[in-house]
Short mmCIF file of C-alpha atoms (C1' of nucleotides) in Angstrom, two decimals:
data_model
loop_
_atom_site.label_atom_id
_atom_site.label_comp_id
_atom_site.label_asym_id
_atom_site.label_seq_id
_atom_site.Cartn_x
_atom_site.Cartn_y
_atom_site.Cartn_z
CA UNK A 1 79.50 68.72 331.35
CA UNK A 2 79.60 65.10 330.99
CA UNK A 3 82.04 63.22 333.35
CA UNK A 4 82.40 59.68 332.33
CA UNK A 5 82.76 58.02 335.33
CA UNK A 6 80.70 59.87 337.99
CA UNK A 7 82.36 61.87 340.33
CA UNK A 8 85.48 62.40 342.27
CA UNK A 9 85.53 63.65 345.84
CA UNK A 10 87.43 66.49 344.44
CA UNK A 11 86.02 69.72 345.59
CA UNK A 12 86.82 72.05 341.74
CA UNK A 13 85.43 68.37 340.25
CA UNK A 14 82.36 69.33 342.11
CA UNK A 15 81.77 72.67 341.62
CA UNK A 16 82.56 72.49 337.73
CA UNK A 17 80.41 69.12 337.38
CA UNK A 18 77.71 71.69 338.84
CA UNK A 19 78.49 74.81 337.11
CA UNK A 20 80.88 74.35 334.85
CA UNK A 21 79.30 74.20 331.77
CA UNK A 22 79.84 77.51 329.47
CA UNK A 23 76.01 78.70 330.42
CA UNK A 24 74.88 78.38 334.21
CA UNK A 25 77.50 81.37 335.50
CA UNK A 26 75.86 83.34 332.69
CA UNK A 27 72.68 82.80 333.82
CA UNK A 28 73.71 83.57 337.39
CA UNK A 29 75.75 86.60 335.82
CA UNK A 30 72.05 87.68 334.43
CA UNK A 31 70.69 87.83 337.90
CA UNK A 32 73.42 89.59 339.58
CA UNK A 33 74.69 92.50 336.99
CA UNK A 34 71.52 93.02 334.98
CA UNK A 35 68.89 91.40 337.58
CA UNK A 36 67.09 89.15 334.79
CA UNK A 37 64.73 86.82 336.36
CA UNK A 38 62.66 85.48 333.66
CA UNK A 39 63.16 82.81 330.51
CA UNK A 40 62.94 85.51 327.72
CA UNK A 41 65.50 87.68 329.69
CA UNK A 42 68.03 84.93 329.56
CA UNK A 43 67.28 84.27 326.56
CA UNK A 44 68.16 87.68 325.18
CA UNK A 45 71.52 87.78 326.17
CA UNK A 46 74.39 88.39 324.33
CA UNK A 47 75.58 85.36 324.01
CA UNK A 48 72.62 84.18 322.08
CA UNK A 49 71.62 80.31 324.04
CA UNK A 50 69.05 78.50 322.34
CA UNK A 51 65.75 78.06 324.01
CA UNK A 52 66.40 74.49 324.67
CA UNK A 53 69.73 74.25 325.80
CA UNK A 54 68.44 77.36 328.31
CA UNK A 55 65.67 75.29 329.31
CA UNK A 56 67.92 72.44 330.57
CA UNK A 57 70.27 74.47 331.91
CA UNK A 58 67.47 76.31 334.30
CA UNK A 59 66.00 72.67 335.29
CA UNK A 60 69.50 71.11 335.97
CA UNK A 61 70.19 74.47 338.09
CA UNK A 62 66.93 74.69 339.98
CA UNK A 63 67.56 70.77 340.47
CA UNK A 64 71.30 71.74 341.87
CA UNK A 65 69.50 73.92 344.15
CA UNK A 66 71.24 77.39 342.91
CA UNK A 67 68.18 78.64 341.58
CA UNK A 68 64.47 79.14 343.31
CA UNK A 69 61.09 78.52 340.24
CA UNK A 70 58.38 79.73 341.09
CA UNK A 71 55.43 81.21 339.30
CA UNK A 72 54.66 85.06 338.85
CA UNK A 73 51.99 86.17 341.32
CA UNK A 74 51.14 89.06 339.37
CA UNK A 75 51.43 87.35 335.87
CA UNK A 76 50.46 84.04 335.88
CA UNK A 77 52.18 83.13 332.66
CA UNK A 78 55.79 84.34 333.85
CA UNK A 79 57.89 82.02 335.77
CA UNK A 80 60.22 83.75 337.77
CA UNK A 81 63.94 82.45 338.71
CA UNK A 82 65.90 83.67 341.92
CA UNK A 83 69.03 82.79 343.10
CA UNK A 84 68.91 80.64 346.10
CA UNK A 85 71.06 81.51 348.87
CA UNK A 86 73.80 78.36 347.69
CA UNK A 87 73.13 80.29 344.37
CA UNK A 88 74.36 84.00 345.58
CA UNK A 89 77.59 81.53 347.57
CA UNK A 90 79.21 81.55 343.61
CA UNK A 91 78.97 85.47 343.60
CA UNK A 92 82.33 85.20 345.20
CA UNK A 93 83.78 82.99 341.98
CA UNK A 94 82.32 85.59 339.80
CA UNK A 95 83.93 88.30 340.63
CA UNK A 96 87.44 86.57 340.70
CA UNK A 97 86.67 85.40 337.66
CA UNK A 98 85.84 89.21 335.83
CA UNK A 99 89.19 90.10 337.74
CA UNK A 100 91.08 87.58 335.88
CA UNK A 101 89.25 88.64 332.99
CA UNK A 102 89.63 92.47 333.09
CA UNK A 103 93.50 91.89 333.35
CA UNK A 104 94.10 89.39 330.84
CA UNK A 105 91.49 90.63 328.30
CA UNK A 106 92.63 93.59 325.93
CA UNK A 107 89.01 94.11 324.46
CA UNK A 108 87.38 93.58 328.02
CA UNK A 109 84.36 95.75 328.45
CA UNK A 110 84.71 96.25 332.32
CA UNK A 111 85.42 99.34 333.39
CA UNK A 112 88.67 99.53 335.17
CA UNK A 113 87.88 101.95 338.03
CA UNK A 114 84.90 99.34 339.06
CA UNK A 115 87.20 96.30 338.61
CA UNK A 116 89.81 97.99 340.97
CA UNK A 117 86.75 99.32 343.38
CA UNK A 118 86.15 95.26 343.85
CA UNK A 119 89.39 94.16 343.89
CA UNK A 120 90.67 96.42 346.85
CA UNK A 121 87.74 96.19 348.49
CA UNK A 122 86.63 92.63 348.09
CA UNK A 123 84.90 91.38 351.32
CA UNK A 124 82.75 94.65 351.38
CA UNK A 125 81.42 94.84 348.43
CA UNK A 126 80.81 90.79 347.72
CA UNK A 127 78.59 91.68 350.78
CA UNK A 128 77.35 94.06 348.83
CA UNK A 129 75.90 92.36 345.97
CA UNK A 130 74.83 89.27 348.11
CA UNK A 131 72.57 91.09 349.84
CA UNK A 132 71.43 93.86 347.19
CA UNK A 133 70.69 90.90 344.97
CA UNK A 134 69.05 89.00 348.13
CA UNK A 135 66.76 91.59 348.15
CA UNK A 136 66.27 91.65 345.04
CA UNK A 137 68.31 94.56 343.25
CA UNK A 138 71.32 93.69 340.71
CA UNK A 139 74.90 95.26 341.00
CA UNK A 140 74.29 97.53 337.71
CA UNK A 141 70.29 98.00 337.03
CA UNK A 142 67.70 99.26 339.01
CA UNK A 143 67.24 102.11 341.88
CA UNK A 144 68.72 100.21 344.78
CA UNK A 145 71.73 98.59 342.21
CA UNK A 146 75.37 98.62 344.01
CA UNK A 147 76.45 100.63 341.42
CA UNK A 148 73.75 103.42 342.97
CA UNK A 149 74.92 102.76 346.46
CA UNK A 150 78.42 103.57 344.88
CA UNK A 151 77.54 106.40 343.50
CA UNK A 152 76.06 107.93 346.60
CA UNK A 153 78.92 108.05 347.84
CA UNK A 154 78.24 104.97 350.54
CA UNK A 155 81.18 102.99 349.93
CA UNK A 156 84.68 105.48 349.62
CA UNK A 157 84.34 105.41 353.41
CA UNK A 158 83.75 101.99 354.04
CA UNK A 159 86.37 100.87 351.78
CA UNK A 160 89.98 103.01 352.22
CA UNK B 1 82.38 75.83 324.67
CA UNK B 2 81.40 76.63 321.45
CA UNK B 3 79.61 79.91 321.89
CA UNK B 4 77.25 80.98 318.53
CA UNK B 5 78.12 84.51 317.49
CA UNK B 6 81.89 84.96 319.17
CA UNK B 7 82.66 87.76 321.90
CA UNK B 8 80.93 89.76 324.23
CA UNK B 9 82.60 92.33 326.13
CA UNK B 10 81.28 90.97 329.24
CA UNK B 11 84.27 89.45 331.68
CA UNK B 12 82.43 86.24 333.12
CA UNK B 13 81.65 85.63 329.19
CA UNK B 14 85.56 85.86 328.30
CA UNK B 15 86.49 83.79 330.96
CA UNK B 16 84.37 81.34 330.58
CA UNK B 17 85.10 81.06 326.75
CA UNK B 18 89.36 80.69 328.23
CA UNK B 19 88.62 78.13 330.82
CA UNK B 20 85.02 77.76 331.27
CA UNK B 21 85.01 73.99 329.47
CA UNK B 22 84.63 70.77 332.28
CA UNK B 23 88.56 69.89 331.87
CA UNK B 24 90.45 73.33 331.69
CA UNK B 25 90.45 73.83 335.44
CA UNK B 26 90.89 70.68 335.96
CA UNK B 27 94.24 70.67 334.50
CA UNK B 28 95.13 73.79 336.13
CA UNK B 29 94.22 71.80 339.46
CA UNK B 30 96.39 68.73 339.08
CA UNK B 31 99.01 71.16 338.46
CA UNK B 32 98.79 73.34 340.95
CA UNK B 33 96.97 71.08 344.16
CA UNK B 34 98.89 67.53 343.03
CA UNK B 35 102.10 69.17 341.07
CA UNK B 36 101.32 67.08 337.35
CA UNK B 37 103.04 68.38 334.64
CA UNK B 38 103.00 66.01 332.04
CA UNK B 39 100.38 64.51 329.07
CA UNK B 40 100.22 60.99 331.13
CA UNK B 41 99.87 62.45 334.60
CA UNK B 42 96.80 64.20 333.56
CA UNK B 43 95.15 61.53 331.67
CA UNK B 44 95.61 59.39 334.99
CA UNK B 45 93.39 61.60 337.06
CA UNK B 46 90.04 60.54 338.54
CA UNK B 47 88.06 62.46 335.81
CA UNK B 48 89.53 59.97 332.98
CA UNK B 49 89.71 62.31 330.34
CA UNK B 50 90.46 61.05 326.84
CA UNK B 51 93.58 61.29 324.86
CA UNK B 52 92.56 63.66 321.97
CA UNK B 53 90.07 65.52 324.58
CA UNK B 54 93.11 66.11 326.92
CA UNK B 55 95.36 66.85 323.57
CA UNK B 56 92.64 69.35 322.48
CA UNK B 57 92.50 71.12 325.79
CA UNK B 58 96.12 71.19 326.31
CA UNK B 59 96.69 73.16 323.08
CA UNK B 60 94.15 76.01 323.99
CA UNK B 61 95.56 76.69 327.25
CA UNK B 62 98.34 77.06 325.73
CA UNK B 63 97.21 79.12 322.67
CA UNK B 64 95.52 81.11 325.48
CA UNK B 65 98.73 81.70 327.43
CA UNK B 66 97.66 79.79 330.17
CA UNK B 67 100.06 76.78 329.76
CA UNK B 68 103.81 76.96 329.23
CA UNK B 69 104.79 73.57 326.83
CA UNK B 70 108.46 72.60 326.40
CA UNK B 71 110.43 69.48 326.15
CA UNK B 72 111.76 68.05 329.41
CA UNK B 73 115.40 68.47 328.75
CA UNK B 74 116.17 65.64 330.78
CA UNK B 75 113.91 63.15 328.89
CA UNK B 76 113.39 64.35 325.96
CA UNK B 77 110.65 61.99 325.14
CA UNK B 78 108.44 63.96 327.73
CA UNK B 79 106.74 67.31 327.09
CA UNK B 80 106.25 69.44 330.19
CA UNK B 81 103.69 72.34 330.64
CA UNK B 82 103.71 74.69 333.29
CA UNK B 83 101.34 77.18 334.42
CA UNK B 84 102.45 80.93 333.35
CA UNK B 85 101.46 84.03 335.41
CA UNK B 86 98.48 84.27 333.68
CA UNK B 87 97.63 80.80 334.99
CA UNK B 88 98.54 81.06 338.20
CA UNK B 89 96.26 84.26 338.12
CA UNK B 90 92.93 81.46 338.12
CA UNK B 91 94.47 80.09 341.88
CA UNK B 92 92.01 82.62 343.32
CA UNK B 93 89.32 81.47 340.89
CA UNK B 94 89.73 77.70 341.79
CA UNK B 95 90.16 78.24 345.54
CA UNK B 96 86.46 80.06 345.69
CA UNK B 97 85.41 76.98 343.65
CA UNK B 98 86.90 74.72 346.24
CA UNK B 99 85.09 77.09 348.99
CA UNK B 100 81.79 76.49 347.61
CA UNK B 101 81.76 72.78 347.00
CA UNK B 102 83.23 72.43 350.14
CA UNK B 103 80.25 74.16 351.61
CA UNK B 104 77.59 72.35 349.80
CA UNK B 105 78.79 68.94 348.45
CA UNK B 106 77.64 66.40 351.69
CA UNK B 107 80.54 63.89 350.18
CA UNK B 108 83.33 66.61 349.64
CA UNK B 109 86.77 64.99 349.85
CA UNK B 110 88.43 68.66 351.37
CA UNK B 111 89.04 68.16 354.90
CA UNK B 112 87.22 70.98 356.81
CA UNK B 113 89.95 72.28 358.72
CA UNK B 114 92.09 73.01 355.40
CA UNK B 115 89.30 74.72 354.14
CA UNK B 116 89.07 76.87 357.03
CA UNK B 117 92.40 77.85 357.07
CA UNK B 118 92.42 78.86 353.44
CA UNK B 119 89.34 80.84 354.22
CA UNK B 120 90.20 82.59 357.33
CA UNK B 121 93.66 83.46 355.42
CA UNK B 122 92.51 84.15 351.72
CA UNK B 123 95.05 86.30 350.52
CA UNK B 124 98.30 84.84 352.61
CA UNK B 125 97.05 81.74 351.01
CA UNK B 126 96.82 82.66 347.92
CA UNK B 127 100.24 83.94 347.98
CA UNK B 128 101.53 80.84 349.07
CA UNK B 129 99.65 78.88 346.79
CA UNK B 130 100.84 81.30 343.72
CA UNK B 131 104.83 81.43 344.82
CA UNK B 132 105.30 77.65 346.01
CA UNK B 133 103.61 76.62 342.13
CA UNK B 134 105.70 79.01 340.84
CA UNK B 135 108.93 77.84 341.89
CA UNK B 136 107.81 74.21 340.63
CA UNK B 137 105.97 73.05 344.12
CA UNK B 138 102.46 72.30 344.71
CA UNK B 139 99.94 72.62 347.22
CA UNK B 140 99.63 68.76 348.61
CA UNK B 141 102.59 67.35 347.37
CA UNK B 142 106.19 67.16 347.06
CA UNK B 143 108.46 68.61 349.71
CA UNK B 144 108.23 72.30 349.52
CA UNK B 145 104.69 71.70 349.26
CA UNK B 146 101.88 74.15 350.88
CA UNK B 147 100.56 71.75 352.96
CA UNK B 148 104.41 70.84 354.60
CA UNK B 149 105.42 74.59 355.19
CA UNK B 150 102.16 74.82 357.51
CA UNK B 151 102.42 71.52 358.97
CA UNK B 152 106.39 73.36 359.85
CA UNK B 153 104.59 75.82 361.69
CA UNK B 154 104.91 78.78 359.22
CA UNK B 155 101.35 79.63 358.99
CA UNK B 156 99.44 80.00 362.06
CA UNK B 157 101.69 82.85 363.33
CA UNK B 158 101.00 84.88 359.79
CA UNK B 159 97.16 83.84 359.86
CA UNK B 160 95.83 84.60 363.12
"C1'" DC C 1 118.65 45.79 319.43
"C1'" DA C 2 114.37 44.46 321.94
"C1'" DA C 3 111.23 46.17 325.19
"C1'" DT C 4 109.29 49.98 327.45
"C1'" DT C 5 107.59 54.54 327.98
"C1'" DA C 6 105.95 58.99 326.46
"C1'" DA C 7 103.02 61.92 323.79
"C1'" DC C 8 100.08 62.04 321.17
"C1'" DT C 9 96.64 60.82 316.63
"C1'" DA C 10 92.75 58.08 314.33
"C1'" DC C 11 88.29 56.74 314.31
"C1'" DG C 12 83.58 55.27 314.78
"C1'" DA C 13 79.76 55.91 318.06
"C1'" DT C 14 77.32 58.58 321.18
"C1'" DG C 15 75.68 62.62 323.03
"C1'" DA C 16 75.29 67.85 323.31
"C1'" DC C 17 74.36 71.95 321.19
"C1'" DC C 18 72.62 74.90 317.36
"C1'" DG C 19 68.83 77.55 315.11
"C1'" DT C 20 64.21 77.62 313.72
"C1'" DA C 21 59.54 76.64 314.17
"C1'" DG C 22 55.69 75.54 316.73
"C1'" DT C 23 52.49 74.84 321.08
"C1'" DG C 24 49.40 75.88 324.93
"C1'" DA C 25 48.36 79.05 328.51
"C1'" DT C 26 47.64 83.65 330.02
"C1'" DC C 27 46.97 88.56 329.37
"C1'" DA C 28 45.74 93.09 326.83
"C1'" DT C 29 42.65 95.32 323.61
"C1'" DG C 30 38.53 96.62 320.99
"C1'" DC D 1 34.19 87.97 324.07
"C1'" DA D 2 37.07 87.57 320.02
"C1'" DT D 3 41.56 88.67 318.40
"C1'" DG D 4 46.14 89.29 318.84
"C1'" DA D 5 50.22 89.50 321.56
"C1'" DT D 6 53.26 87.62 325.09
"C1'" DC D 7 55.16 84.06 327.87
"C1'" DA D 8 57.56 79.75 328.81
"C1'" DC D 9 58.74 76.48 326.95
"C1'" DT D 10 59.02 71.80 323.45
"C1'" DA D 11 60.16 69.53 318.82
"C1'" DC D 12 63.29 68.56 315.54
"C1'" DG D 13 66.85 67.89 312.17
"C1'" DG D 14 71.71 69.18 311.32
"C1'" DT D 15 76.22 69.95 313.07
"C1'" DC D 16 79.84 69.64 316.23
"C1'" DA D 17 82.30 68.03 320.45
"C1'" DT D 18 83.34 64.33 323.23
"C1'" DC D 19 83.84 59.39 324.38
"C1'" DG D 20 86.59 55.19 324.62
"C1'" DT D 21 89.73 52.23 322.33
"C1'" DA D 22 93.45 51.33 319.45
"C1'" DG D 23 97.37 52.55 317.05
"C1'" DT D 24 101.75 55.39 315.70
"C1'" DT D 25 106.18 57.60 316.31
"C1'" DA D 26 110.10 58.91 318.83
"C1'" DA D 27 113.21 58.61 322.75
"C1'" DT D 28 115.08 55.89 326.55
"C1'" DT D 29 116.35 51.65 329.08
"C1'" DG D 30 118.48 47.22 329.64
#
DNA sequence: CAATTAACTACGATGACCGTAGTGATCATG
DNA sequence: CATGATCACTACGGTCATCGTAGTTAATTG
């Protein structure tokens, strides 16, 4: 994530010089799907970052203004990591992105029915995990996750 | 782009490992926003990219289906590489990328009202994008270019 | 056939990332 | 209140990617 000469007024320049590095989207994916907040959540992951490079990654994105640091209230040594509200704005590159993914990856582990849920009924349910993660729920864990909502039958109407 | 331990099943993670790198979408944008096709039209763009960086990059997309590479038949010193379907399927990817820097970069280079359109009209748009690039235009430039059909008028009736 | 252009490759230097180990602060337990 | 566990990191040496410049080969132009 190292442009040589600075920027370009480029708009994708932007946004990749921002977040285009192979960890921030995880870290934002964390948050959304699985509703991690904390440094030892990320760090668990799948995809196995190292402490450090984790560690710059959360400073350069709470300096980028995508992510909100603050301390635990009720546990003094967590530091807890929201998205911000220019944060939950790349939701909408996310889920284009596991569409593209879902189709083009034979070994994907999305399941189809949900990838097909978002993709016919985009606008709604981007709305959806905006605000479920604004408050914050995820789209898969928790009582209050979309995937709940879904399941309670709150979306067939509002979608066909 | 080097991730540790290989694969998760997790889409963001496989896409990012395709074209999550700092240059992959940015070939895919000269392509499909400025019509560049060959090795020295991307290596002039604003992001000065090396040589064997640009080399690298070029192969994967290609090893990952997303480039087409052939000779030019007309020059046959020149190597051409178009985008296949499954590149053309990251035009919604790049256009929410667009969106968002748009939104939040104070020194964005998109002008406002093309961004508007583009939102207000996502999926028209899209198409357009996806068929003109497909039948060797581009978005800014060239004559059958995006941009020119809606400057003819061809939009606003289909938007609104 | 000389000069130009195109697509790369070579290469040394710099910087990023990797994995492991360690640190200081806070909290839970006996 | 002492001990151990947990938390968010930082340190560090090794490896790997990228950077920028320069060169190489092949095809085309004049």
């Amino acid at each position: 994530m190292k442009r040589a000469n600075g920027r370009s007024a480029c708009p994708v320049s932007f946004g990749l010089e921002t977040f285009g590095d192979p960890w921030s989207l995880l870290v934002v994916r964390d948050v959304v799907y699985f509703g991690k907040h904390t440094f030892n959540e990320f760090l668990a992951s799948d995809e196995a970052v190292s402490p450090s490079v984790l560690s710059a990654r959360l400073e350069a994105l709470t300096d980028a203004g995508i992510l909100h640091r603050y301390p635990d209230p009720a546990d003094r040594r967590r530091v807890r990591y929201d998205l911000t509200d220019r944060g939950l704005g790349l939701i909408p590159i996310m889920v284009e992105i596991a569409e593209w993914s879902a189709a083009h990856d034979p070994d994907t582990g999305a399941p189809a029915d949900w990838i097909a849920l978002v993709r016919d009924n985009k606008p709604e349910m981007v709305r959806r995990y905006t605000e479920t993660v604004r408050r914050g729920g995820s789209v898969f864990v928790g009582e209050d996750s979309v995937l709940a909502q879904v399941e309670a039958g709150q979306l067939q109407a509002a979608g066909a």
